[in-house]
Short mmCIF file of C-alpha atoms in Angstrom, two decimals:
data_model
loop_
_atom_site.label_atom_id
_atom_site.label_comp_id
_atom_site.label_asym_id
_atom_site.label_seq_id
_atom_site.Cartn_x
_atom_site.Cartn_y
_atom_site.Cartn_z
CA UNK Z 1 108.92 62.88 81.98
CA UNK Z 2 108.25 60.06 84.70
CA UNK Z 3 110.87 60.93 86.65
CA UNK Z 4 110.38 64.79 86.56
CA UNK Z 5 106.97 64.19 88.00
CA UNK Z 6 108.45 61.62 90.67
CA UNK Z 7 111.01 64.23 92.20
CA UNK Z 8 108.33 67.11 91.81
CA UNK Z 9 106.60 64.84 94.28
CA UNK Z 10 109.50 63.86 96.40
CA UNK Z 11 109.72 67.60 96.29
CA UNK Z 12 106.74 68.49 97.44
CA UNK Z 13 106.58 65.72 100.58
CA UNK Z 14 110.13 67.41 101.44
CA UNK Z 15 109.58 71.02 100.73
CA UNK Z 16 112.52 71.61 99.77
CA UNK Z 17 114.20 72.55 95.96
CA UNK Z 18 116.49 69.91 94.98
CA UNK Z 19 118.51 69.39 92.00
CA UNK Z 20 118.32 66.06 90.26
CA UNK Z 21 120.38 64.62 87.40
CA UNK Z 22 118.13 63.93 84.19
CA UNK Z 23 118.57 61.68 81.21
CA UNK Z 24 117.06 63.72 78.52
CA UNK Z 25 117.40 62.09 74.97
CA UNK Z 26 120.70 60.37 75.90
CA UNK Z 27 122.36 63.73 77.99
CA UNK Z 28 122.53 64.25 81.18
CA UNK Z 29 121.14 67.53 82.50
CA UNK Z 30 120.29 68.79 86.04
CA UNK Z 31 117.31 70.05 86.62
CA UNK Z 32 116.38 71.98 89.37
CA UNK Z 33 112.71 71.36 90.54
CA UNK Z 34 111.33 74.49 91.41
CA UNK Z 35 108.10 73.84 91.39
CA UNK Z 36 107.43 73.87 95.06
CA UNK Z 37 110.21 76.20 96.18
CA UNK Z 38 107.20 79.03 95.85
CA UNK Z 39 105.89 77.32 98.78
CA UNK Z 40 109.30 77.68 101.03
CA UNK Z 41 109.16 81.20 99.55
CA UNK Z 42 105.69 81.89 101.26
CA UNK Z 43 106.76 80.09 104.56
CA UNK Z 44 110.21 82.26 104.26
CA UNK Z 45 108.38 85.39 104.10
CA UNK Z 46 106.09 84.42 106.82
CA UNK Z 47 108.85 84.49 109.24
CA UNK Z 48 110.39 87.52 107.21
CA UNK Z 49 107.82 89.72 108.48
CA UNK Z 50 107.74 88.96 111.81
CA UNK Z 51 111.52 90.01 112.11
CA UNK Z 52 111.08 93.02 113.23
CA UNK Z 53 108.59 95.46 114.27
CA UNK Z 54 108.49 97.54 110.71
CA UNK Z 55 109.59 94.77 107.58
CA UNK Z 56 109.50 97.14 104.50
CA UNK Z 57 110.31 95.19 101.23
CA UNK Z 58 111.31 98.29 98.67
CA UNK Z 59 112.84 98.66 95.48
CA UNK Z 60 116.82 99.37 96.65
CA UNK Z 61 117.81 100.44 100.14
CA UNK Z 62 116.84 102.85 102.61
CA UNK Z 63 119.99 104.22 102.17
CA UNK Z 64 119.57 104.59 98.13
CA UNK Z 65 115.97 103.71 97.24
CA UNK Z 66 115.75 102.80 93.44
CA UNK Z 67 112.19 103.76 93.11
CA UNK Z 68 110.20 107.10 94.03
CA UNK Z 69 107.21 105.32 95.61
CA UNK Z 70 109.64 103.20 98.10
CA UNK Z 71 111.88 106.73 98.64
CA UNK Z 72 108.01 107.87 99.89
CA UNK Z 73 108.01 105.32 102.48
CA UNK Z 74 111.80 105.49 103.72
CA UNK Z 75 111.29 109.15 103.97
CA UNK Z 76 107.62 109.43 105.94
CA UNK Z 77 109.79 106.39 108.26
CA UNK Z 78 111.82 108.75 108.76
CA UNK Z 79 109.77 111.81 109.87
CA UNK Z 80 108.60 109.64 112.37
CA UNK Z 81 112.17 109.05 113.92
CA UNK Z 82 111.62 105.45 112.44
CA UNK Z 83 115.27 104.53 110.99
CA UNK Z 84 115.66 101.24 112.30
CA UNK Z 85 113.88 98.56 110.55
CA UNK Z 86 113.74 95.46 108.22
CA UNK Z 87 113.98 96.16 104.74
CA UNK Z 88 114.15 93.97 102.07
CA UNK Z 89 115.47 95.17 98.47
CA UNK Z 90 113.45 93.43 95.99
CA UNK Z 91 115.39 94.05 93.03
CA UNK Z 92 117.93 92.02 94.07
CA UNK Z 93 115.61 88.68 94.62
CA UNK Z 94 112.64 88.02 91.74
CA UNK Z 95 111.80 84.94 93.94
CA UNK Z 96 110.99 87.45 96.82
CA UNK Z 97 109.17 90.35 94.62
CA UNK Z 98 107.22 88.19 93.26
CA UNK Z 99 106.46 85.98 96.41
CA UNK Z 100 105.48 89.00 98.56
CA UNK Z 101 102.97 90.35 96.26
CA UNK Z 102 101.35 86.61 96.54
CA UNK Z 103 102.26 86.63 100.16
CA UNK Z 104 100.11 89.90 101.11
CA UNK Z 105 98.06 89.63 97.50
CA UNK Z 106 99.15 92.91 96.51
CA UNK Z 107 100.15 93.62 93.35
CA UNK Z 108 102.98 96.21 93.86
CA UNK Z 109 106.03 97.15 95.75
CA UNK Z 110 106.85 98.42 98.41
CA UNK Z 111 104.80 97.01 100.91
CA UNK Z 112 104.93 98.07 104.71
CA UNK Z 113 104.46 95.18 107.49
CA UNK Z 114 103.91 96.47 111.34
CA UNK Z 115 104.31 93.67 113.76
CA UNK Z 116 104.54 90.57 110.67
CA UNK Z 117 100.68 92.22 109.39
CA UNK Z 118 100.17 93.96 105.99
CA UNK Z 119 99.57 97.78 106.42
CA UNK Z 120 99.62 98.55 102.87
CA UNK Z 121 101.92 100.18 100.29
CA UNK Z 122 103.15 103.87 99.49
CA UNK Z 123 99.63 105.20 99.12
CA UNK Z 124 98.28 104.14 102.52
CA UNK Z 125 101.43 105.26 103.98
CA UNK Z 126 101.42 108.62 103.41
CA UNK Z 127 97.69 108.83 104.12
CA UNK Z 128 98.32 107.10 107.83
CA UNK Z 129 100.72 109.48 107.91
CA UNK Z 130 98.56 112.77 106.81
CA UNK Z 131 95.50 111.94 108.93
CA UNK Z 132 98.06 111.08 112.11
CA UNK Z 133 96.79 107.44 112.07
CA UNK Z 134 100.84 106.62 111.77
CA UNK Z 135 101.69 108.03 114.78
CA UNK Z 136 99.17 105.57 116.64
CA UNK Z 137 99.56 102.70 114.90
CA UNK Z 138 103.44 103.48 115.47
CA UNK Z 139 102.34 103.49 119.24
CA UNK Z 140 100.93 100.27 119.51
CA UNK Z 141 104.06 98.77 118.46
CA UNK Z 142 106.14 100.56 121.40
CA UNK Z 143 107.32 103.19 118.60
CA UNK Z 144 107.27 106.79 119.50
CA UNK Z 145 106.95 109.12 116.39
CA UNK Z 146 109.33 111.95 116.17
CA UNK Z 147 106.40 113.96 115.35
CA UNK Z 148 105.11 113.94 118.28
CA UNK Z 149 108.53 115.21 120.55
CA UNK Z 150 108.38 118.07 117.85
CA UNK Z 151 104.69 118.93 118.28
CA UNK Z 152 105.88 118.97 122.19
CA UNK Z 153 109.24 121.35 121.20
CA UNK Z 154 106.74 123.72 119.14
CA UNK Z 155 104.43 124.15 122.38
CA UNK R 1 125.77 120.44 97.38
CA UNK R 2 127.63 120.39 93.53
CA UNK R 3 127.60 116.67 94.14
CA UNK R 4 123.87 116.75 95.35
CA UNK R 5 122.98 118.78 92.25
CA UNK R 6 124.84 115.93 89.86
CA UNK R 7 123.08 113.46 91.24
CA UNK R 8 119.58 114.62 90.38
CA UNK R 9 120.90 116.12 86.95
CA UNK R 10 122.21 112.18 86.40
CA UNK R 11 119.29 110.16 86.18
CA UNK R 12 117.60 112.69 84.23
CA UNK R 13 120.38 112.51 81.64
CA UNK R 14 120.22 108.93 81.45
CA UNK R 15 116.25 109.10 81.29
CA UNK R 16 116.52 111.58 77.97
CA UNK R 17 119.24 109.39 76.35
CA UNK R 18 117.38 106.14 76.87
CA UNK R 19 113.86 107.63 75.92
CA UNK R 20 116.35 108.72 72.66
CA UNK R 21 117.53 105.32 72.17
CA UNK R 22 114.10 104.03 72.20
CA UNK R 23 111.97 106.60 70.57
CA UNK R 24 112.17 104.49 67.20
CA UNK R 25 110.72 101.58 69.81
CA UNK R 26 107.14 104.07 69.79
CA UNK R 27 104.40 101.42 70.50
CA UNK R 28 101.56 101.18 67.84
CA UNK R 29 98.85 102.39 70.37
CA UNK R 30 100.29 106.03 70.40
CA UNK R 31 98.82 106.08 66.72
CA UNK R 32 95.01 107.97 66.68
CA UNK R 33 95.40 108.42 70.48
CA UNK R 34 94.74 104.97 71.33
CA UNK R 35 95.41 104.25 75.02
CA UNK R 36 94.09 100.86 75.01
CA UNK R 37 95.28 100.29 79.25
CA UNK R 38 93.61 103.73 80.27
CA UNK R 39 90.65 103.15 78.71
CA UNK R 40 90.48 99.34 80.35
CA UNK R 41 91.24 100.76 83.55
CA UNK R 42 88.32 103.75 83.38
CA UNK R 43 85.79 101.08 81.98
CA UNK R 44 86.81 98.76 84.89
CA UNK R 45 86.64 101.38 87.60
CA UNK R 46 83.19 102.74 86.22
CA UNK R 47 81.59 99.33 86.18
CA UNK R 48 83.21 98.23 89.49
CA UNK R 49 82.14 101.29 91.84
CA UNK R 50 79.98 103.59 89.98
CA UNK R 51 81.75 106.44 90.90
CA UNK R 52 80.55 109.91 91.63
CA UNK R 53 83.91 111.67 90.81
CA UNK R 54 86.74 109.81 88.84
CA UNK R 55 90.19 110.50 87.45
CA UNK R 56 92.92 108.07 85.82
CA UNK R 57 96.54 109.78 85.02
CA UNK R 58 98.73 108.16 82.93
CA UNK R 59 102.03 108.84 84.55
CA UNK R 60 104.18 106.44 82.87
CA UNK R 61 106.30 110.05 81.41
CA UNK R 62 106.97 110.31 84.77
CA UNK R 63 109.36 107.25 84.61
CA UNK R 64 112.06 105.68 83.33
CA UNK R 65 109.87 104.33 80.52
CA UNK R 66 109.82 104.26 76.75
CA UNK R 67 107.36 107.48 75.45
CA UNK R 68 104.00 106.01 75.02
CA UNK R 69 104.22 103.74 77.74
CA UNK R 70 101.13 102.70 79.48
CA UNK R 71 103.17 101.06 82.94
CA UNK R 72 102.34 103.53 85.44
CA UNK R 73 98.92 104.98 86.53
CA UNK R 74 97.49 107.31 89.54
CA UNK R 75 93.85 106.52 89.63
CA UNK R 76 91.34 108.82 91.89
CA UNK R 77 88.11 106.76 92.90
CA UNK R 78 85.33 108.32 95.03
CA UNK R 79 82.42 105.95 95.72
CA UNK R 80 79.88 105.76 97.97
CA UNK R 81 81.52 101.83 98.05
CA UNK R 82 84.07 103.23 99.87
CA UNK R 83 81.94 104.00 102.83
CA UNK R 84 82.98 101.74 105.92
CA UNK R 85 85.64 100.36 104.81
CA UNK R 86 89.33 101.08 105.71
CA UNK R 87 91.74 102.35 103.67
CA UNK R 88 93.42 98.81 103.14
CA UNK R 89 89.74 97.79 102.11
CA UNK R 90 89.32 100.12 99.67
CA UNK R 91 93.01 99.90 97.90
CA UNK R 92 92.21 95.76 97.60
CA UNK R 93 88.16 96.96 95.93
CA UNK R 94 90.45 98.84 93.39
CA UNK R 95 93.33 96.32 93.01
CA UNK R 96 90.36 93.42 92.15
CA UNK R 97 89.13 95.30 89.45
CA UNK R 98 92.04 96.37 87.63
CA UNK R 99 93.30 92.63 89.07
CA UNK R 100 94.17 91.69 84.67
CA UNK R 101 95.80 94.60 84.02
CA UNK R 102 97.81 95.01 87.50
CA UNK R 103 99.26 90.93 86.52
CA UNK R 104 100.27 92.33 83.06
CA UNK R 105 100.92 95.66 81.94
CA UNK R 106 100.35 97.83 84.97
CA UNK R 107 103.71 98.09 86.77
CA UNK R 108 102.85 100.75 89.36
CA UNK R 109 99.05 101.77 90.77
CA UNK R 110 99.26 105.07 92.87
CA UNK R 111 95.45 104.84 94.35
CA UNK R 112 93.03 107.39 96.13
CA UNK R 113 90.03 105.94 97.13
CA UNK R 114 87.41 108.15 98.87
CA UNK R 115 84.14 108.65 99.79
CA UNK R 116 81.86 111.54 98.39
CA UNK R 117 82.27 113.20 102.03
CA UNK R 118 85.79 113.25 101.98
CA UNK R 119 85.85 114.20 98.13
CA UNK R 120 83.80 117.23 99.22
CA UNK R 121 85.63 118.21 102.12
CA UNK R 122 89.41 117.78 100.68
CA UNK R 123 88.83 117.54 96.50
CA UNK R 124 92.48 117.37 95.88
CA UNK R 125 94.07 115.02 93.80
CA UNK R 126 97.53 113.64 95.31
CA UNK R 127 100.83 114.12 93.58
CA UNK R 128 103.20 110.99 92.41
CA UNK R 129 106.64 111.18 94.16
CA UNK R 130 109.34 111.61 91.44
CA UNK R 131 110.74 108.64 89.60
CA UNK R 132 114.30 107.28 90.83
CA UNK R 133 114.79 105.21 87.85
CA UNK R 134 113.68 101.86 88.89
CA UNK R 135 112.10 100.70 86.22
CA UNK R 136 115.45 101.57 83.50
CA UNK R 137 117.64 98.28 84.06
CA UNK R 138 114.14 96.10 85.01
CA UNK R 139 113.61 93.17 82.63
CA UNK R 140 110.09 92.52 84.70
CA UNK R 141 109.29 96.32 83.43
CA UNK R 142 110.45 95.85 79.74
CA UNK R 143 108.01 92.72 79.87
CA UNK R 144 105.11 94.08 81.19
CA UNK R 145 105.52 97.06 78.56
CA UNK R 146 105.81 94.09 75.68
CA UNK R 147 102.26 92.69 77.36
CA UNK R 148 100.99 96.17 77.19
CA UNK R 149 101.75 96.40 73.08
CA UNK R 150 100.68 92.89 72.42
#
């Protein structure tokens, strides 16, 4: 037990997960302290969301969403002429669905990041999108919507 | 546009067969119309914002979920709490209050929050995208269902 609680503090002054050989009633295991690697998760989505203008962690890809309420968001992207952006597909890492919902403290995927800040998930999306707030808020990150070349066309 | 039509047809198939496979699986609370996480959720809501207009749909036969299921919710709020506050605002009010049942049984939380202005001028409730089968191979799913039973 001792020296669990030693290398979970080693751990914790290096921030980093190691993996550390155990003598547990005479055999030897490896245990892998994970304790703090939630806290290199948070710092690794801090930078995650700055990547890129729009950072869009989804269930599956943009290409094949897995999940009707991420498909919403890939496809109102999309109407805006938005195709190129982050996206990361969090069925493939539990470490980072369950990270980002502590990250932005909100409880469900997908979540939508303009310029590394939280804008909200499917819901919010669609109603940015509804009451033209997307189009501005697309603006102000040197994005022009689609929408608004085919407002010009229809004119 | 054949292989566009399989596609859809697909998931659909595999939905029926799984909710099949899993129909012996029924959950206790579909006995006597007990809906134990809808009625937590409306209680919640009620107490939280006192709302003028309110609707919770249990849309969890929308999804790749056993029958009975109580995983996935649309919830329709309108509060004169919502007043002021942006749309990010209100979406966090409602996550707080359903905050226990969102970090156990509640996989997905499709929210409209508005004011009684907005209600009045637009009283339409939105409609849930359709299901792309998400939740059929997720383990996180299956254990938030079990939380939802126990």
């Amino acid at each position: 037990m001792n020296s669990i609680i030693r290398s979970t503090a080693r751990c914790l002054r290096a921030g980093n997960t190691l993996y550390r050989s155990n003598q547990v009633n005479g055999h030897l295991s490896f245990v892998s302290v994970r304790l703090c690697s939630s806290d290199a998760i948070q710092k690794n989505l801090g930078e995650m969301v700055k990547k890129d203008k729009v950072v869009v962690f989804m269930k599956g890809t943009p290409a094949q969403p897995m999940c009707g309420f991420s498909n919403a968001v890939v496809q109102i992207l999309r109407m805006h002429g938005v195709d190129e952006y982050t996206s990361y597909n969090v069925l493939e890492d539990q470490d980072i669905r369950q990270g980002v919902k502590t990250f932005s403290n909100w409880p469900t995927i997908p979540q939508v990041f303009f310029n590394g800040e939280f804008v909200g998930g499917c819901d919010i999306l669609l109603q940015m999108h509804q009451n033209g707030d997307l189009v501005d808020e697309l603006q102000k990150l040197g994005i022009r919507s689609a929408l608004l070349d085919a407002e010009k066309e229809s004119k | 546009m054949l292989s566009g039509a399989l596609r859809c047809v697909r998931p659909t198939i595999h939905t029926i067969a799984l909710s099949r496979q899993l129909a012996h699986f029924r959950p206790q609370m579909e006995a006597g119309g007990n809906r134990p996480v809808e009625t937590a959720i409306r209680t919640k809501l009620t107490q939280a914002f006192q709302p003028e207009h309110m609707e919770v749909l249990n849309e969890s036969h929308m999804h790749a979920v056993p029958p009975g299921s109580e995983s996935h919710f649309r919830v329709l709020v309108v509060s004169t709490q919502f007043e002021g506050q942006s749309l990010l605002q209100r979406h966090r009010m409602v996550n707080e209050a359903l905050r226990e049942e969102l970090s156990t049984c509640v996989h997905a939380l499709a929210i409209q929050a508005k004011t009684p202005q907005q209600w009045g001028s637009n009283p339409s409730l939105a409609k849930s995208p359709p299901c792309l089968g998400g939740s059929k191979h997720d383990s996180t799913v299956a254990e938030k269902l079990k939380a939802g039973r126990d």
